[in-house]
C-alpha positions as protocol buffer text, in pm:
chain_id: "A"
residue {
  index: 1
  type: LYS
  ca { x: 10738 y: 13650 z: 17991 }
}
residue {
  index: 2
  type: THR
  ca { x: 10391 y: 13630 z: 17839 }
}
residue {
  index: 3
  type: ALA
  ca { x: 10534 y: 13528 z: 17501 }
}
residue {
  index: 4
  type: PHE
  ca { x: 10740 y: 13256 z: 17670 }
}
residue {
  index: 5
  type: LEU
  ca { x: 10440 y: 13119 z: 17860 }
}
residue {
  index: 6
  type: ILE
  ca { x: 10221 y: 13119 z: 17547 }
}
residue {
  index: 7
  type: ALA
  ca { x: 10488 y: 12947 z: 17339 }
}
residue {
  index: 8
  type: MET
  ca { x: 10552 y: 12680 z: 17601 }
}
residue {
  index: 9
  type: ALA
  ca { x: 10180 y: 12616 z: 17658 }
}
residue {
  index: 10
  type: ASN
  ca { x: 10125 y: 12585 z: 17284 }
}
residue {
  index: 11
  type: LEU
  ca { x: 10421 y: 12348 z: 17251 }
}
residue {
  index: 12
  type: ILE
  ca { x: 10304 y: 12126 z: 17538 }
}
residue {
  index: 13
  type: VAL
  ca { x: 9944 y: 12107 z: 17413 }
}
residue {
  index: 14
  type: SER
  ca { x: 10062 y: 12031 z: 17057 }
}
residue {
  index: 15
  type: ALA
  ca { x: 10289 y: 11753 z: 17182 }
}
residue {
  index: 16
  type: LEU
  ca { x: 10011 y: 11599 z: 17393 }
}
residue {
  index: 17
  type: ALA
  ca { x: 9770 y: 11617 z: 17098 }
}
residue {
  index: 18
  type: ALA
  ca { x: 10023 y: 11445 z: 16872 }
}
residue {
  index: 19
  type: LEU
  ca { x: 10090 y: 11173 z: 17129 }
}
residue {
  index: 20
  type: MET
  ca { x: 9715 y: 11109 z: 17155 }
}
residue {
  index: 21
  type: ILE
  ca { x: 9602 y: 11138 z: 16793 }
}
residue {
  index: 22
  type: PHE
  ca { x: 9877 y: 10989 z: 16577 }
}
residue {
  index: 23
  type: PRO
  ca { x: 9910 y: 10649 z: 16751 }
}
residue {
  index: 24
  type: ILE
  ca { x: 9534 y: 10604 z: 16703 }
}
residue {
  index: 25
  type: ILE
  ca { x: 9557 y: 10707 z: 16337 }
}
residue {
  index: 26
  type: PHE
  ca { x: 9838 y: 10461 z: 16272 }
}
residue {
  index: 27
  type: THR
  ca { x: 9651 y: 10188 z: 16458 }
}
residue {
  index: 28
  type: PHE
  ca { x: 9356 y: 10220 z: 16220 }
}
residue {
  index: 29
  type: ASN
  ca { x: 9586 y: 10275 z: 15918 }
}
residue {
  index: 30
  type: PHE
  ca { x: 9447 y: 10620 z: 15842 }
}
residue {
  index: 31
  type: PRO
  ca { x: 9649 y: 10863 z: 15630 }
}
residue {
  index: 32
  type: ALA
  ca { x: 9842 y: 11108 z: 15846 }
}
residue {
  index: 33
  type: ALA
  ca { x: 9680 y: 11414 z: 15689 }
}
residue {
  index: 34
  type: GLU
  ca { x: 9708 y: 11760 z: 15836 }
}
residue {
  index: 35
  type: GLY
  ca { x: 9479 y: 12058 z: 15892 }
}
residue {
  index: 36
  type: PRO
  ca { x: 9125 y: 12020 z: 15756 }
}
residue {
  index: 37
  type: GLY
  ca { x: 9202 y: 11670 z: 15624 }
}
residue {
  index: 38
  type: LEU
  ca { x: 9282 y: 11543 z: 15971 }
}
residue {
  index: 39
  type: LEU
  ca { x: 9012 y: 11738 z: 16153 }
}
residue {
  index: 40
  type: PHE
  ca { x: 8711 y: 11685 z: 15924 }
}
residue {
  index: 41
  type: LYS
  ca { x: 8788 y: 11363 z: 15737 }
}
residue {
  index: 42
  type: THR
  ca { x: 9010 y: 11130 z: 15937 }
}
residue {
  index: 43
  type: LEU
  ca { x: 8894 y: 11196 z: 16294 }
}
residue {
  index: 44
  type: PRO
  ca { x: 8518 y: 11155 z: 16224 }
}
residue {
  index: 45
  type: VAL
  ca { x: 8589 y: 10810 z: 16080 }
}
residue {
  index: 46
  type: LEU
  ca { x: 8798 y: 10735 z: 16386 }
}
residue {
  index: 47
  type: PHE
  ca { x: 8523 y: 10846 z: 16623 }
}
residue {
  index: 48
  type: ALA
  ca { x: 8278 y: 10616 z: 16447 }
}
residue {
  index: 49
  type: LYS
  ca { x: 8493 y: 10317 z: 16546 }
}
residue {
  index: 50
  type: LEU
  ca { x: 8500 y: 10410 z: 16915 }
}
residue {
  index: 51
  type: PRO
  ca { x: 8231 y: 10349 z: 17180 }
}
residue {
  index: 52
  type: GLY
  ca { x: 8019 y: 10650 z: 17264 }
}
residue {
  index: 53
  type: THR
  ca { x: 8061 y: 10795 z: 16914 }
}
residue {
  index: 54
  type: LEU
  ca { x: 7797 y: 11067 z: 16947 }
}
residue {
  index: 55
  type: LEU
  ca { x: 7926 y: 11190 z: 17284 }
}
residue {
  index: 56
  type: ILE
  ca { x: 8295 y: 11187 z: 17187 }
}
residue {
  index: 57
  type: SER
  ca { x: 8245 y: 11357 z: 16850 }
}
residue {
  index: 58
  type: THR
  ca { x: 8008 y: 11618 z: 16996 }
}
residue {
  index: 59
  type: VAL
  ca { x: 8246 y: 11711 z: 17277 }
}
residue {
  index: 60
  type: PHE
  ca { x: 8546 y: 11716 z: 17044 }
}
residue {
  index: 61
  type: PHE
  ca { x: 8395 y: 11946 z: 16782 }
}
residue {
  index: 62
  type: LEU
  ca { x: 8240 y: 12166 z: 17052 }
}
residue {
  index: 63
  type: LEU
  ca { x: 8593 y: 12217 z: 17188 }
}
residue {
  index: 64
  type: VAL
  ca { x: 8709 y: 12294 z: 16833 }
}
residue {
  index: 65
  type: VAL
  ca { x: 8443 y: 12565 z: 16810 }
}
residue {
  index: 66
  type: PHE
  ca { x: 8560 y: 12723 z: 17137 }
}
residue {
  index: 67
  type: ALA
  ca { x: 8923 y: 12701 z: 17024 }
}
residue {
  index: 68
  type: ALA
  ca { x: 8835 y: 12877 z: 16699 }
}
residue {
  index: 69
  type: LEU
  ca { x: 8635 y: 13148 z: 16877 }
}
residue {
  index: 70
  type: THR
  ca { x: 8907 y: 13225 z: 17131 }
}
residue {
  index: 71
  type: SER
  ca { x: 9170 y: 13235 z: 16855 }
}
residue {
  index: 72
  type: THR
  ca { x: 8949 y: 13467 z: 16652 }
}
residue {
  index: 73
  type: ILE
  ca { x: 8913 y: 13706 z: 16947 }
}
residue {
  index: 74
  type: SER
  ca { x: 9291 y: 13743 z: 16983 }
}
residue {
  index: 75
  type: ILE
  ca { x: 9336 y: 13795 z: 16609 }
}
residue {
  index: 76
  type: MET
  ca { x: 9047 y: 14041 z: 16578 }
}
residue {
  index: 77
  type: GLU
  ca { x: 9180 y: 14245 z: 16872 }
}
residue {
  index: 78
  type: VAL
  ca { x: 9470 y: 14370 z: 16659 }
}
residue {
  index: 79
  type: LEU
  ca { x: 9235 y: 14496 z: 16387 }
}
residue {
  index: 80
  type: VAL
  ca { x: 8983 y: 14639 z: 16633 }
}
residue {
  index: 81
  type: ALA
  ca { x: 9251 y: 14826 z: 16827 }
}
residue {
  index: 82
  type: THR
  ca { x: 9402 y: 14963 z: 16505 }
}
residue {
  index: 83
  type: VAL
  ca { x: 9068 y: 15090 z: 16372 }
}
residue {
  index: 84
  type: SER
  ca { x: 8980 y: 15240 z: 16712 }
}
residue {
  index: 85
  type: GLU
  ca { x: 9311 y: 15425 z: 16742 }
}
residue {
  index: 86
  type: ILE
  ca { x: 9339 y: 15548 z: 16383 }
}
residue {
  index: 87
  type: TYR
  ca { x: 8977 y: 15641 z: 16307 }
}
residue {
  index: 88
  type: GLY
  ca { x: 8853 y: 15715 z: 16660 }
}
residue {
  index: 89
  type: PHE
  ca { x: 8578 y: 15449 z: 16653 }
}
residue {
  index: 90
  type: THR
  ca { x: 8447 y: 15305 z: 16975 }
}
residue {
  index: 91
  type: ARG
  ca { x: 8551 y: 14946 z: 17036 }
}
residue {
  index: 92
  type: GLY
  ca { x: 8194 y: 14827 z: 16974 }
}
residue {
  index: 93
  type: LYS
  ca { x: 8169 y: 14998 z: 16636 }
}
residue {
  index: 94
  type: ALA
  ca { x: 8518 y: 14887 z: 16539 }
}
residue {
  index: 95
  type: ALA
  ca { x: 8442 y: 14525 z: 16634 }
}
residue {
  index: 96
  type: LEU
  ca { x: 8114 y: 14533 z: 16438 }
}
residue {
  index: 97
  type: LEU
  ca { x: 8287 y: 14680 z: 16132 }
}
residue {
  index: 98
  type: ILE
  ca { x: 8574 y: 14429 z: 16137 }
}
residue {
  index: 99
  type: MET
  ca { x: 8334 y: 14139 z: 16196 }
}
residue {
  index: 100
  type: SER
  ca { x: 8114 y: 14244 z: 15901 }
}
residue {
  index: 101
  type: VAL
  ca { x: 8404 y: 14289 z: 15660 }
}
residue {
  index: 102
  type: THR
  ca { x: 8568 y: 13964 z: 15772 }
}
residue {
  index: 103
  type: SER
  ca { x: 8241 y: 13771 z: 15735 }
}
residue {
  index: 104
  type: LEU
  ca { x: 8195 y: 13897 z: 15379 }
}
residue {
  index: 105
  type: LEU
  ca { x: 8553 y: 13814 z: 15283 }
}
residue {
  index: 106
  type: ALA
  ca { x: 8519 y: 13467 z: 15438 }
}
residue {
  index: 107
  type: ILE
  ca { x: 8220 y: 13366 z: 15222 }
}
residue {
  index: 108
  type: PRO
  ca { x: 8429 y: 13247 z: 14920 }
}
residue {
  index: 109
  type: SER
  ca { x: 8646 y: 13032 z: 15150 }
}
residue {
  index: 110
  type: ALA
  ca { x: 8346 y: 12885 z: 15332 }
}
residue {
  index: 111
  type: ALA
  ca { x: 8172 y: 12800 z: 15004 }
}
residue {
  index: 112
  type: SER
  ca { x: 8481 y: 12693 z: 14807 }
}
residue {
  index: 113
  type: GLY
  ca { x: 8389 y: 12325 z: 14825 }
}
residue {
  index: 114
  type: SER
  ca { x: 8043 y: 12381 z: 14679 }
}
residue {
  index: 115
  type: GLY
  ca { x: 8167 y: 12492 z: 14337 }
}
residue {
  index: 116
  type: VAL
  ca { x: 7922 y: 12784 z: 14336 }
}
residue {
  index: 117
  type: ILE
  ca { x: 8180 y: 13059 z: 14393 }
}
residue {
  index: 118
  type: PHE
  ca { x: 8484 y: 13054 z: 14162 }
}
residue {
  index: 119
  type: PRO
  ca { x: 8386 y: 12716 z: 14008 }
}
residue {
  index: 120
  type: GLU
  ca { x: 8694 y: 12704 z: 13783 }
}
residue {
  index: 121
  type: TRP
  ca { x: 8940 y: 12788 z: 14059 }
}
residue {
  index: 122
  type: ALA
  ca { x: 9050 y: 12429 z: 14130 }
}
residue {
  index: 123
  type: ALA
  ca { x: 9098 y: 12355 z: 13761 }
}
residue {
  index: 124
  type: ILE
  ca { x: 9319 y: 12660 z: 13717 }
}
residue {
  index: 125
  type: PHE
  ca { x: 9521 y: 12655 z: 14040 }
}
residue {
  index: 126
  type: GLY
  ca { x: 9505 y: 12285 z: 14127 }
}
residue {
  index: 127
  type: LYS
  ca { x: 9341 y: 12344 z: 14467 }
}
residue {
  index: 128
  type: THR
  ca { x: 9023 y: 12495 z: 14608 }
}
residue {
  index: 129
  type: PHE
  ca { x: 8996 y: 12865 z: 14690 }
}
residue {
  index: 130
  type: PHE
  ca { x: 9004 y: 12782 z: 15061 }
}
residue {
  index: 131
  type: SER
  ca { x: 9321 y: 12574 z: 15020 }
}
residue {
  index: 132
  type: THR
  ca { x: 9480 y: 12855 z: 14820 }
}
residue {
  index: 133
  type: ILE
  ca { x: 9406 y: 13114 z: 15088 }
}
residue {
  index: 134
  type: ASP
  ca { x: 9515 y: 12870 z: 15359 }
}
residue {
  index: 135
  type: ASP
  ca { x: 9846 y: 12805 z: 15184 }
}
residue {
  index: 136
  type: LEU
  ca { x: 9901 y: 13176 z: 15113 }
}
residue {
  index: 137
  type: THR
  ca { x: 9831 y: 13270 z: 15474 }
}
residue {
  index: 138
  type: PHE
  ca { x: 10031 y: 13006 z: 15659 }
}
residue {
  index: 139
  type: SER
  ca { x: 10314 y: 12963 z: 15408 }
}
residue {
  index: 140
  type: TRP
  ca { x: 10378 y: 13327 z: 15322 }
}
residue {
  index: 141
  type: ILE
  ca { x: 10181 y: 13597 z: 15507 }
}
residue {
  index: 142
  type: LEU
  ca { x: 10243 y: 13471 z: 15862 }
}
residue {
  index: 143
  type: PRO
  ca { x: 10619 y: 13410 z: 15813 }
}
residue {
  index: 144
  type: LEU
  ca { x: 10657 y: 13750 z: 15645 }
}
residue {
  index: 145
  type: ASN
  ca { x: 10463 y: 13915 z: 15927 }
}
residue {
  index: 146
  type: ALA
  ca { x: 10695 y: 13753 z: 16183 }
}
residue {
  index: 147
  type: LEU
  ca { x: 11001 y: 13855 z: 15980 }
}
residue {
  index: 148
  type: PHE
  ca { x: 10897 y: 14220 z: 15951 }
}
residue {
  index: 149
  type: THR
  ca { x: 10800 y: 14231 z: 16319 }
}
residue {
  index: 150
  type: ALA
  ca { x: 11140 y: 14097 z: 16426 }
}
residue {
  index: 151
  type: LEU
  ca { x: 11325 y: 14340 z: 16198 }
}
residue {
  index: 152
  type: PHE
  ca { x: 11115 y: 14635 z: 16316 }
}
residue {
  index: 153
  type: VAL
  ca { x: 11161 y: 14561 z: 16686 }
}
residue {
  index: 154
  type: GLY
  ca { x: 11526 y: 14466 z: 16644 }
}
residue {
  index: 155
  type: TYR
  ca { x: 11643 y: 14753 z: 16423 }
}
residue {
  index: 156
  type: VAL
  ca { x: 11380 y: 15026 z: 16376 }
}
residue {
  index: 157
  type: LEU
  ca { x: 11217 y: 15063 z: 16719 }
}
residue {
  index: 158
  type: GLU
  ca { x: 11384 y: 15330 z: 16931 }
}
residue {
  index: 159
  type: LYS
  ca { x: 11637 y: 15172 z: 17169 }
}
residue {
  index: 160
  type: ASN
  ca { x: 11493 y: 15308 z: 17494 }
}
residue {
  index: 161
  type: GLU
  ca { x: 11138 y: 15216 z: 17389 }
}
residue {
  index: 162
  type: ARG
  ca { x: 11248 y: 14863 z: 17307 }
}
residue {
  index: 163
  type: ARG
  ca { x: 11430 y: 14822 z: 17637 }
}
residue {
  index: 164
  type: SER
  ca { x: 11146 y: 14966 z: 17846 }
}
residue {
  index: 165
  type: SER
  ca { x: 10898 y: 14736 z: 17672 }
}
residue {
  index: 166
  type: PHE
  ca { x: 11118 y: 14439 z: 17753 }
}
residue {
  index: 167
  type: GLU
  ca { x: 11148 y: 14550 z: 18116 }
}
residue {
  index: 168
  type: GLY
  ca { x: 10771 y: 14577 z: 18138 }
}
residue {
  index: 169
  type: GLY
  ca { x: 10730 y: 14212 z: 18049 }
}
residue {
  index: 170
  type: CYS
  ca { x: 11035 y: 14050 z: 18208 }
}
residue {
  index: 171
  type: SER
  ca { x: 11236 y: 14117 z: 18523 }
}
residue {
  index: 172
  type: TRP
  ca { x: 11532 y: 13904 z: 18405 }
}
residue {
  index: 173
  type: MET
  ca { x: 11734 y: 14174 z: 18234 }
}
residue {
  index: 174
  type: PHE
  ca { x: 12022 y: 13934 z: 18165 }
}
residue {
  index: 175
  type: LEU
  ca { x: 11796 y: 13792 z: 17890 }
}
residue {
  index: 176
  type: TYR
  ca { x: 11773 y: 14125 z: 17707 }
}
residue {
  index: 177
  type: GLN
  ca { x: 12087 y: 14085 z: 17494 }
}
residue {
  index: 178
  type: PRO
  ca { x: 12014 y: 13720 z: 17399 }
}
residue {
  index: 179
  type: TRP
  ca { x: 11657 y: 13825 z: 17314 }
}
residue {
  index: 180
  type: LEU
  ca { x: 11786 y: 14110 z: 17098 }
}
residue {
  index: 181
  type: PHE
  ca { x: 12029 y: 13875 z: 16924 }
}
residue {
  index: 182
  type: LEU
  ca { x: 11744 y: 13637 z: 16846 }
}
residue {
  index: 183
  type: LEU
  ca { x: 11536 y: 13922 z: 16702 }
}
residue {
  index: 184
  type: ARG
  ca { x: 11817 y: 14066 z: 16491 }
}
residue {
  index: 185
  type: VAL
  ca { x: 11993 y: 13753 z: 16368 }
}
residue {
  index: 186
  type: VAL
  ca { x: 11844 y: 13412 z: 16446 }
}
residue {
  index: 187
  type: ILE
  ca { x: 11475 y: 13477 z: 16374 }
}
residue {
  index: 188
  type: PRO
  ca { x: 11528 y: 13666 z: 16043 }
}
residue {
  index: 189
  type: LEU
  ca { x: 11773 y: 13399 z: 15927 }
}
residue {
  index: 190
  type: ALA
  ca { x: 11541 y: 13112 z: 16022 }
}
residue {
  index: 191
  type: ILE
  ca { x: 11237 y: 13270 z: 15856 }
}
residue {
  index: 192
  type: THR
  ca { x: 11438 y: 13353 z: 15543 }
}
residue {
  index: 193
  type: ILE
  ca { x: 11540 y: 12987 z: 15517 }
}
residue {
  index: 194
  type: ILE
  ca { x: 11176 y: 12884 z: 15558 }
}
residue {
  index: 195
  type: LEU
  ca { x: 11064 y: 13123 z: 15282 }
}
residue {
  index: 196
  type: LEU
  ca { x: 11342 y: 13013 z: 15047 }
}
residue {
  index: 197
  type: THR
  ca { x: 11246 y: 12650 z: 15111 }
}
residue {
  index: 198
  type: GLN
  ca { x: 10879 y: 12728 z: 15048 }
}
residue {
  index: 199
  type: SER
  ca { x: 10966 y: 12895 z: 14717 }
}
residue {
  index: 200
  type: GLY
  ca { x: 11177 y: 12598 z: 14607 }
}
residue {
  index: 201
  type: ILE
  ca { x: 11499 y: 12800 z: 14581 }
}
residue {
  index: 202
  type: ILE
  ca { x: 11674 y: 12581 z: 14838 }
}
residue {
  index: 203
  type: ASP
  ca { x: 11605 y: 12235 z: 14981 }
}
residue {
  index: 204
  type: ILE
  ca { x: 11682 y: 12236 z: 15353 }
}
residue {
  index: 205
  type: ASP
  ca { x: 11605 y: 11863 z: 15372 }
}
residue {
  index: 206
  type: LEU
  ca { x: 11930 y: 11792 z: 15186 }
}
residue {
  index: 207
  type: LEU
  ca { x: 12123 y: 11891 z: 15500 }
}
residue {
  index: 208
  type: PHE
  ca { x: 11963 y: 11610 z: 15699 }
}
residue {
  index: 209
  type: ARG
  ca { x: 12001 y: 11326 z: 15451 }
}
């Protein structure tokens, strides 16, 4: 139930953001970039053309900061809980350790545009270090993580444990078999197609031409 609510909320917010942002971008003939290009290049130029520039841009990027912080908390919780359970650390010590390690590892990405760290990276790989990590994370690591999670829950997790976990989050037991079918068949197949498309082995766009 929680997963359904989160997915639907994310879908609705994304649709509303697209309905708000892209008509404005096309009105001003801005390139429809994505990710950092849209957030840090296109939108600031857009804000400069609107009345109340300082107020609008300040509120917008303040909301971006809060969105990033709340997302970071949910992501860090997995690491903090793992370190606490495996090594017996308190949650405070585990959070401090994970935060310190993550901050150190994030320095090359944060400074990738300065040319100070890995100055030849863009010349060798055709993109900045940050763009490389971003592409690696969202194009490969996240889909693989979802694939392995679906396979583990669908095939490896003990049957009674899987069913009791489902019952703990949803009272509609008639959805259990469809949910299990999605985990075992649909999700692995869909993610495999995505990965094959990302690697250039197949071109899924050919099916829609």
